[in-house]
Coordinates of N, CA and C and ligand atoms in Angstrom, one line a residue:
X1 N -76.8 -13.2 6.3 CA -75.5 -13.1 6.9 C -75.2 -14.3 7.8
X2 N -73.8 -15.0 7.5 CA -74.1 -15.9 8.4 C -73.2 -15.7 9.6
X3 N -73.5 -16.4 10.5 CA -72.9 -16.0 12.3 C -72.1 -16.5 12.3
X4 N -71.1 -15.5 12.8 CA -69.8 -15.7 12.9 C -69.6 -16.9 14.3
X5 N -68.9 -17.7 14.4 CA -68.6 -18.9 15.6 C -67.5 -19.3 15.5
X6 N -67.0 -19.8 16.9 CA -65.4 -19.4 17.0 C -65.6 -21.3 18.0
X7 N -64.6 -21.6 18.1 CA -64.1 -22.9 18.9 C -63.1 -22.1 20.1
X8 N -63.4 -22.7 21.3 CA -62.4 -21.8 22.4 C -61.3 -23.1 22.3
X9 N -60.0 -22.8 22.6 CA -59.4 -23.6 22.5 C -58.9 -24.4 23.6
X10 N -59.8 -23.8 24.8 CA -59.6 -24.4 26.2 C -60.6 -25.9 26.6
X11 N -61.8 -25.4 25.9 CA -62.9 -26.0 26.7 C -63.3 -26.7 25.1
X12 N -62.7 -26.4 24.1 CA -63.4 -27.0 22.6 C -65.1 -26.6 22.6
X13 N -65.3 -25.9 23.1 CA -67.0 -26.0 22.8 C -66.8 -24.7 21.8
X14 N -68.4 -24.4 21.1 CA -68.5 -23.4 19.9 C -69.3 -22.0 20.5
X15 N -68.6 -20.8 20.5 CA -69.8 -19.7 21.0 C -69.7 -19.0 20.0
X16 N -70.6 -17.8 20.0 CA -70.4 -16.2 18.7 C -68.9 -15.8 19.6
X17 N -69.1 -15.0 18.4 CA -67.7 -13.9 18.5 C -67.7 -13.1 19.9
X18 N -68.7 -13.0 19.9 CA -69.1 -12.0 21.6 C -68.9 -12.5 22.6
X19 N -68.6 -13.9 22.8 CA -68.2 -14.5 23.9 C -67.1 -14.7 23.6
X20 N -66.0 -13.9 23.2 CA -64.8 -13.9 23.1 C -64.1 -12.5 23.4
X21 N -63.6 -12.1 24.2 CA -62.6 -10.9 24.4 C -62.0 -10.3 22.8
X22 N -62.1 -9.2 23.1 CA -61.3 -8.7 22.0 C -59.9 -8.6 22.0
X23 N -58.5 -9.0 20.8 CA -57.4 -9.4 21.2 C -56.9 -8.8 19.9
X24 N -55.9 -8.0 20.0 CA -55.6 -7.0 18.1 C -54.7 -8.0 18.0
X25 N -53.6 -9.2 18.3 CA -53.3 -9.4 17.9 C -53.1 -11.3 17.1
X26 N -54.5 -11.2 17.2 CA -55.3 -12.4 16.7 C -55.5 -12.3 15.1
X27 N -56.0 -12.7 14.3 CA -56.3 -13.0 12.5 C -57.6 -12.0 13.1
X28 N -58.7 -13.1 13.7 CA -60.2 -12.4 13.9 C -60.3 -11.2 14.6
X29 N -58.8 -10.9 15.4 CA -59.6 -9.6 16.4 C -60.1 -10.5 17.9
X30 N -60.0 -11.8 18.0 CA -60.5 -12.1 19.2 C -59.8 -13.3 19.9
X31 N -59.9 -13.2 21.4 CA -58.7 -14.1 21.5 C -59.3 -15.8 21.6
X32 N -58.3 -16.5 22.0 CA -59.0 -18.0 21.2 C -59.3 -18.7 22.3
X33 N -59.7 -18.2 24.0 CA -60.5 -18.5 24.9 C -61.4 -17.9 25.0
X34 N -62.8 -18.5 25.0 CA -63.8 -17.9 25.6 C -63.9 -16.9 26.8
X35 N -64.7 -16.2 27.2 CA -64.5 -15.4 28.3 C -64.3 -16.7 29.5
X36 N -65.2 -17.5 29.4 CA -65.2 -17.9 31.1 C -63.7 -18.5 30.9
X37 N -63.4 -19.1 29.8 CA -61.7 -19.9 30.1 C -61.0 -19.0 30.5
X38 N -61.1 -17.3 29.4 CA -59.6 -16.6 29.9 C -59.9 -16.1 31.4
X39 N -60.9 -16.0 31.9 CA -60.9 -15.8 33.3 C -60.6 -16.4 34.3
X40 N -61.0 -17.9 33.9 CA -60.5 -19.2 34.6 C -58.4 -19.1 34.8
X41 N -58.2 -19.1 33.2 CA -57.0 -19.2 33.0 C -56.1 -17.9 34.0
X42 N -56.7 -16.7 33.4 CA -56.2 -15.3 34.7 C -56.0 -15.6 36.0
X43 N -57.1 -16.3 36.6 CA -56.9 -16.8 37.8 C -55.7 -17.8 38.0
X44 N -55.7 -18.6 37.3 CA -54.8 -19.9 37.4 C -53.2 -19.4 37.3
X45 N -52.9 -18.6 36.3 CA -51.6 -17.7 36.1 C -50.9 -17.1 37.8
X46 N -52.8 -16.1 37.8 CA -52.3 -15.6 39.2 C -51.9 -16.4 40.5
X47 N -53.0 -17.8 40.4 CA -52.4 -18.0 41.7 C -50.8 -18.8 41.6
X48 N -50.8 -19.1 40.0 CA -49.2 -20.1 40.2 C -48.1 -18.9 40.5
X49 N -48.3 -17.7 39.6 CA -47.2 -16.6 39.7 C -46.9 -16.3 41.2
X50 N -48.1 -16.1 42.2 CA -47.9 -16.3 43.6 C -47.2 -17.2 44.2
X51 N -47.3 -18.6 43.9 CA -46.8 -19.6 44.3 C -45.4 -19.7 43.8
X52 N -45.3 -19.6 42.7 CA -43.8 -19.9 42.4 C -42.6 -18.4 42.2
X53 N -43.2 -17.5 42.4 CA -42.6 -15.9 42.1 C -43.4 -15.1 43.4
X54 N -43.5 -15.1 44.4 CA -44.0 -14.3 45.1 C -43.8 -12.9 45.3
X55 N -42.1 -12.7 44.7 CA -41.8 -11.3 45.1 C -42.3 -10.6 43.8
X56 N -42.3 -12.0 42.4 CA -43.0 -10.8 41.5 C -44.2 -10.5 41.4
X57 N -45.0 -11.5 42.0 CA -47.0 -11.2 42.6 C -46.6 -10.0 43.1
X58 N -45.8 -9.9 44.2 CA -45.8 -8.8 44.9 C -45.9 -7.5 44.3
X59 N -44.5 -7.4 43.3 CA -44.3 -6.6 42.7 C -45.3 -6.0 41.6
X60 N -46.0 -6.9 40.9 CA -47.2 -6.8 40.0 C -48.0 -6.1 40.7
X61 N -48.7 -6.5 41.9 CA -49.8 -5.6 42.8 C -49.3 -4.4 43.0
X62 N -48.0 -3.9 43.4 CA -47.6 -2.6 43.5 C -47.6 -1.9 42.5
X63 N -47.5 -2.6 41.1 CA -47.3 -1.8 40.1 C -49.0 -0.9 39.8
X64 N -49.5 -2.6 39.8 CA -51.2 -1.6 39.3 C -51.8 -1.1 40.6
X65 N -51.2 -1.0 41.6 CA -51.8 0.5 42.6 C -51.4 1.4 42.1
X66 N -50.1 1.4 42.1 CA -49.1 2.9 41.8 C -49.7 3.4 40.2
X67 N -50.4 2.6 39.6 CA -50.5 3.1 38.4 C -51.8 3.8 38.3
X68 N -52.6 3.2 39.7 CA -54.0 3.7 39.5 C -53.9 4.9 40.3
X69 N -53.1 4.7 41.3 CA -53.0 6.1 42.0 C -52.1 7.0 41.2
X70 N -51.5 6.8 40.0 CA -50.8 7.7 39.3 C -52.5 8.4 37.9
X71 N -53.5 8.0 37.8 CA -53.9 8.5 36.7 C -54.7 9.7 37.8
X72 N -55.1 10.4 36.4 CA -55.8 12.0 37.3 C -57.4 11.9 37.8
X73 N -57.8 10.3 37.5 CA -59.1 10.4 37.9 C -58.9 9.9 39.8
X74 N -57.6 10.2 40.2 CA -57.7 9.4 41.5 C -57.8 10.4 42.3
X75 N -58.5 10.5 43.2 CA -58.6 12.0 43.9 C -58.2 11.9 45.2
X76 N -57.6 10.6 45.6 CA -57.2 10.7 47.4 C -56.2 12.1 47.4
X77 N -56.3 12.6 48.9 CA -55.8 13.6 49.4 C -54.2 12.8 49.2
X78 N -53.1 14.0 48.9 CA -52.2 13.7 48.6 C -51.5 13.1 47.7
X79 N -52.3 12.5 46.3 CA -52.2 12.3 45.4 C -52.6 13.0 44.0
X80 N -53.1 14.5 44.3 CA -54.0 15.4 43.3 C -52.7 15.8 42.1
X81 N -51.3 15.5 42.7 CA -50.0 15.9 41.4 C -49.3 14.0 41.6
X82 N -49.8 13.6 42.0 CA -48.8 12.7 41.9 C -49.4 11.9 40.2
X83 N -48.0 11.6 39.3 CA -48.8 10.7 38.0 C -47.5 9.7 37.8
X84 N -48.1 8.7 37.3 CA -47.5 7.7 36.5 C -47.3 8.4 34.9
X85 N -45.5 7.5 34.8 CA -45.0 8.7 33.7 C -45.3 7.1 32.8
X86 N -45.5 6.0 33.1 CA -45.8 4.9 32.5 C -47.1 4.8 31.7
X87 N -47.3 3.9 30.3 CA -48.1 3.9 29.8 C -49.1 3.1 30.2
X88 N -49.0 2.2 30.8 CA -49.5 0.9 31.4 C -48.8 0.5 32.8
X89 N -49.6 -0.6 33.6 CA -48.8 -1.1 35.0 C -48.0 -1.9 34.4
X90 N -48.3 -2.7 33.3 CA -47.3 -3.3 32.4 C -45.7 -2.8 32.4
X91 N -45.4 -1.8 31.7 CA -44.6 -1.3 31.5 C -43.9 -1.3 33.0
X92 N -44.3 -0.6 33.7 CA -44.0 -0.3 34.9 C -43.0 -1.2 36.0
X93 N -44.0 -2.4 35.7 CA -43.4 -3.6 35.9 C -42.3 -4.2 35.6
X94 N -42.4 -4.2 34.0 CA -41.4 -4.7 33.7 C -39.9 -3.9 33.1
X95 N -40.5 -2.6 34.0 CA -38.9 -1.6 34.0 C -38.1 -1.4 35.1
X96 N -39.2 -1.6 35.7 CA -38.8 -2.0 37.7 C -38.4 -3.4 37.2
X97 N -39.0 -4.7 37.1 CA -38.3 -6.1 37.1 C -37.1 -6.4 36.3
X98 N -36.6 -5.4 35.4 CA -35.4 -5.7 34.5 C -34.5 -4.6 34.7
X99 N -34.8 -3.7 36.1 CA -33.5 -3.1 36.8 C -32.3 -4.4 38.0
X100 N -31.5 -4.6 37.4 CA -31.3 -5.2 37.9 C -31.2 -5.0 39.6
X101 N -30.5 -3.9 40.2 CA -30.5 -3.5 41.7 C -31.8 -3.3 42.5
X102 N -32.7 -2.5 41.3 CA -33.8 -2.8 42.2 C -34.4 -4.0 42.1
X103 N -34.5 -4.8 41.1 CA -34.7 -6.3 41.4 C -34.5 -7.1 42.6
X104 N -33.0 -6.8 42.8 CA -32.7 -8.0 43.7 C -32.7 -7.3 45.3
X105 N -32.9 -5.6 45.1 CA -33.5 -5.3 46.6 C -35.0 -6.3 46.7
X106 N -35.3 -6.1 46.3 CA -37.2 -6.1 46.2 C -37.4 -7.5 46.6
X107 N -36.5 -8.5 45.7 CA -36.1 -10.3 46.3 C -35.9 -10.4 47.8
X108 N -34.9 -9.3 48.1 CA -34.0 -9.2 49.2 C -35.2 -9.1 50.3
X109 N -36.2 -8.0 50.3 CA -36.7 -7.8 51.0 C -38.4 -8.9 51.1
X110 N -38.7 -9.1 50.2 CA -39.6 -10.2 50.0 C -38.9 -11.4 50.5
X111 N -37.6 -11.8 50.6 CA -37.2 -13.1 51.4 C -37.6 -12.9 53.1
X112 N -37.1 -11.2 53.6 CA -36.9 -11.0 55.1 C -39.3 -10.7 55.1
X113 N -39.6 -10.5 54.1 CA -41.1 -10.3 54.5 C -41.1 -12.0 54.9
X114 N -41.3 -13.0 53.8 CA -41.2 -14.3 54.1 C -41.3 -14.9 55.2
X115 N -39.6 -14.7 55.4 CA -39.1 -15.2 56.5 C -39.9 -14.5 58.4
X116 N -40.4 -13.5 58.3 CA -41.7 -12.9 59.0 C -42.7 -13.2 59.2
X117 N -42.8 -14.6 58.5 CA -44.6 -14.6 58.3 C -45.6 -13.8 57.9
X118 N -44.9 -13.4 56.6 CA -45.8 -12.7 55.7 C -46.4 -11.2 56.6
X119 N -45.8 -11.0 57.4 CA -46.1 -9.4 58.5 C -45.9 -8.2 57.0
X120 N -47.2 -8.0 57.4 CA -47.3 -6.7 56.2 C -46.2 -5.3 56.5
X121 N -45.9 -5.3 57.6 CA -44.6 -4.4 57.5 C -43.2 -4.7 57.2
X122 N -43.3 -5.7 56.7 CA -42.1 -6.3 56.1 C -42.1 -6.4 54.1
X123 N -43.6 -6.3 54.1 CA -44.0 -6.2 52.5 C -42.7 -5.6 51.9
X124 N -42.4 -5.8 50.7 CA -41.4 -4.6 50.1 C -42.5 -3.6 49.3
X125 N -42.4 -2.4 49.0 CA -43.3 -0.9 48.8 C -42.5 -0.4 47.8
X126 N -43.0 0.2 47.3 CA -42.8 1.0 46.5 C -42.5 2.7 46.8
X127 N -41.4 3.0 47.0 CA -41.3 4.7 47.6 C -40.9 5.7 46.0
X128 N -41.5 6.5 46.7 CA -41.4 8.1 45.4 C -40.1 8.5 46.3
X129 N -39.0 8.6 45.8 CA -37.9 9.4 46.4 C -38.6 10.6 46.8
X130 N -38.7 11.2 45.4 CA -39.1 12.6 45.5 C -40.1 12.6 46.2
X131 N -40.9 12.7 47.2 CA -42.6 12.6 47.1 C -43.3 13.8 46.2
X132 N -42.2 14.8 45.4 CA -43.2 15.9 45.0 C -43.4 15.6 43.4
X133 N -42.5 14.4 43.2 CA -42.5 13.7 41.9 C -43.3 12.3 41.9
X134 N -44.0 12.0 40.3 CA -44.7 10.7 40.5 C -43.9 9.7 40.4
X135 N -44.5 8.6 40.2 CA -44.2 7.0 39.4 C -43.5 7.7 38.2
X136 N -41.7 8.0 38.2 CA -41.3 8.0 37.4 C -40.3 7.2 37.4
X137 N -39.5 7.2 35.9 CA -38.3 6.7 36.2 C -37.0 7.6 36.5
X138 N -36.4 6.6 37.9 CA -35.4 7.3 38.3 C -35.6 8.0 40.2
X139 N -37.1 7.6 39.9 CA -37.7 8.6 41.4 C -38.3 7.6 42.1
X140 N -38.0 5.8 41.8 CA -39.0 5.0 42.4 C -38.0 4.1 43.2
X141 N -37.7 3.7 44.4 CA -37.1 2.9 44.9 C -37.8 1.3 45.5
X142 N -37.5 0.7 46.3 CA -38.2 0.2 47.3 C -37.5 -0.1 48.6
X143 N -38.7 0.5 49.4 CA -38.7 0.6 50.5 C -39.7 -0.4 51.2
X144 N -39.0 -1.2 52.5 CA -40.1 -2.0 53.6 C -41.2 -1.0 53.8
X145 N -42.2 -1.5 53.9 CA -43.4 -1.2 54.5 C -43.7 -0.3 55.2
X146 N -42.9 -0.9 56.3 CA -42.7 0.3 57.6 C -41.9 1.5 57.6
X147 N -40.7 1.5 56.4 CA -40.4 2.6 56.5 C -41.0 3.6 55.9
X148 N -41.2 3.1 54.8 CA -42.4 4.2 54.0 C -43.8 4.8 54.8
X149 N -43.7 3.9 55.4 CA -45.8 4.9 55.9 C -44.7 5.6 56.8
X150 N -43.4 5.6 57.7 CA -43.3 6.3 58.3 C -42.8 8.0 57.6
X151 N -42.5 7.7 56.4 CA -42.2 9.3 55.6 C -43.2 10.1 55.6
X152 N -44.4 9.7 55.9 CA -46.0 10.7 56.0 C -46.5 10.1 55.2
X153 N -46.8 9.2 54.1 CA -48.1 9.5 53.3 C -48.4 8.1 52.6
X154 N -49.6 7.8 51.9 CA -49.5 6.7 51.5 C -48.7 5.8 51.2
X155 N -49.0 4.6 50.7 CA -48.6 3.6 50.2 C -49.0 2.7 49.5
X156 N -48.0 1.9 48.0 CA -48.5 0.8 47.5 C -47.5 -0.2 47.4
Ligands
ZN1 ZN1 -63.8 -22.0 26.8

């Protein structure tokens, strides 16, 4: 049998298949950076997306909190009913980022965090209207920092 070998398309060097991520929407099933590039590259995405989109970094981080604190293996007190009605933080993200009003709250409020010096009570959050309802749509606003911890209960 001969061994399968792949070229990464970052670094041109040759590894097995196994040094490659799996990717379904590739020919082989695998994606065409080696692991150390696509992690390299992850990083690199993340710090530019910070630098040049900060309210959407922001917004990204809220999403995959809210998503992890939406599955049922999360056990903090106060979160034992709360779920994400989302399939992914993906989704999540990009149904919050292509509402347009809460869009341009979330900007609004990431310009006055900014303009703060980055004061974590100026963050923009993510609020449950309902709090007896999850990460749904329809039930998710954003709220400053500080107003939210002051409703009683967590925060992402
Ligand atoms: Zn590589």
């Amino acid at each position: 049998m001969k061994e399968s070998i792949k070229v990464c398309n970052r670094c041109d060097l040759s590894f097995p298949l196994g040094d490659f991520y799996n990717q379904s929407n590739t020919k082989d099933g695998k994606g065409n950076y080696c692991k150390k590039c696509k992690s390299e590259y992850q990083k690199e995405q993340t710090k530019m997306l910070k630098e040049k989109n900060l309210s959407m970094y922001l917004l990204r981080e809220s999403c995959y909190a809210a998503f992890e604190r939406g599955k049922p293996t999360y056990k903090r007190k106060g979160y034992e009913n709360v779920r994400c009605s989302f399939d992914n933080a993906r989704s999540l993200l990009e149904a919050l980022w292509n509402d347009e009003t809460f869009r341009n709250e979330w900007i609004a409020q990431t310009d006055v965090y900014v303009a703060n010096n980055n004061i974590y009570k100026y963050r923009p959050t993510l609020d449950r209207i309902n709090p007896e309802l999850g990460y749904e749509k329809g039930n998710i606003r954003m709220l400053p920092q500080y107003i939210n911890v002051s409703r009683d209960k967590a925060v992402c």
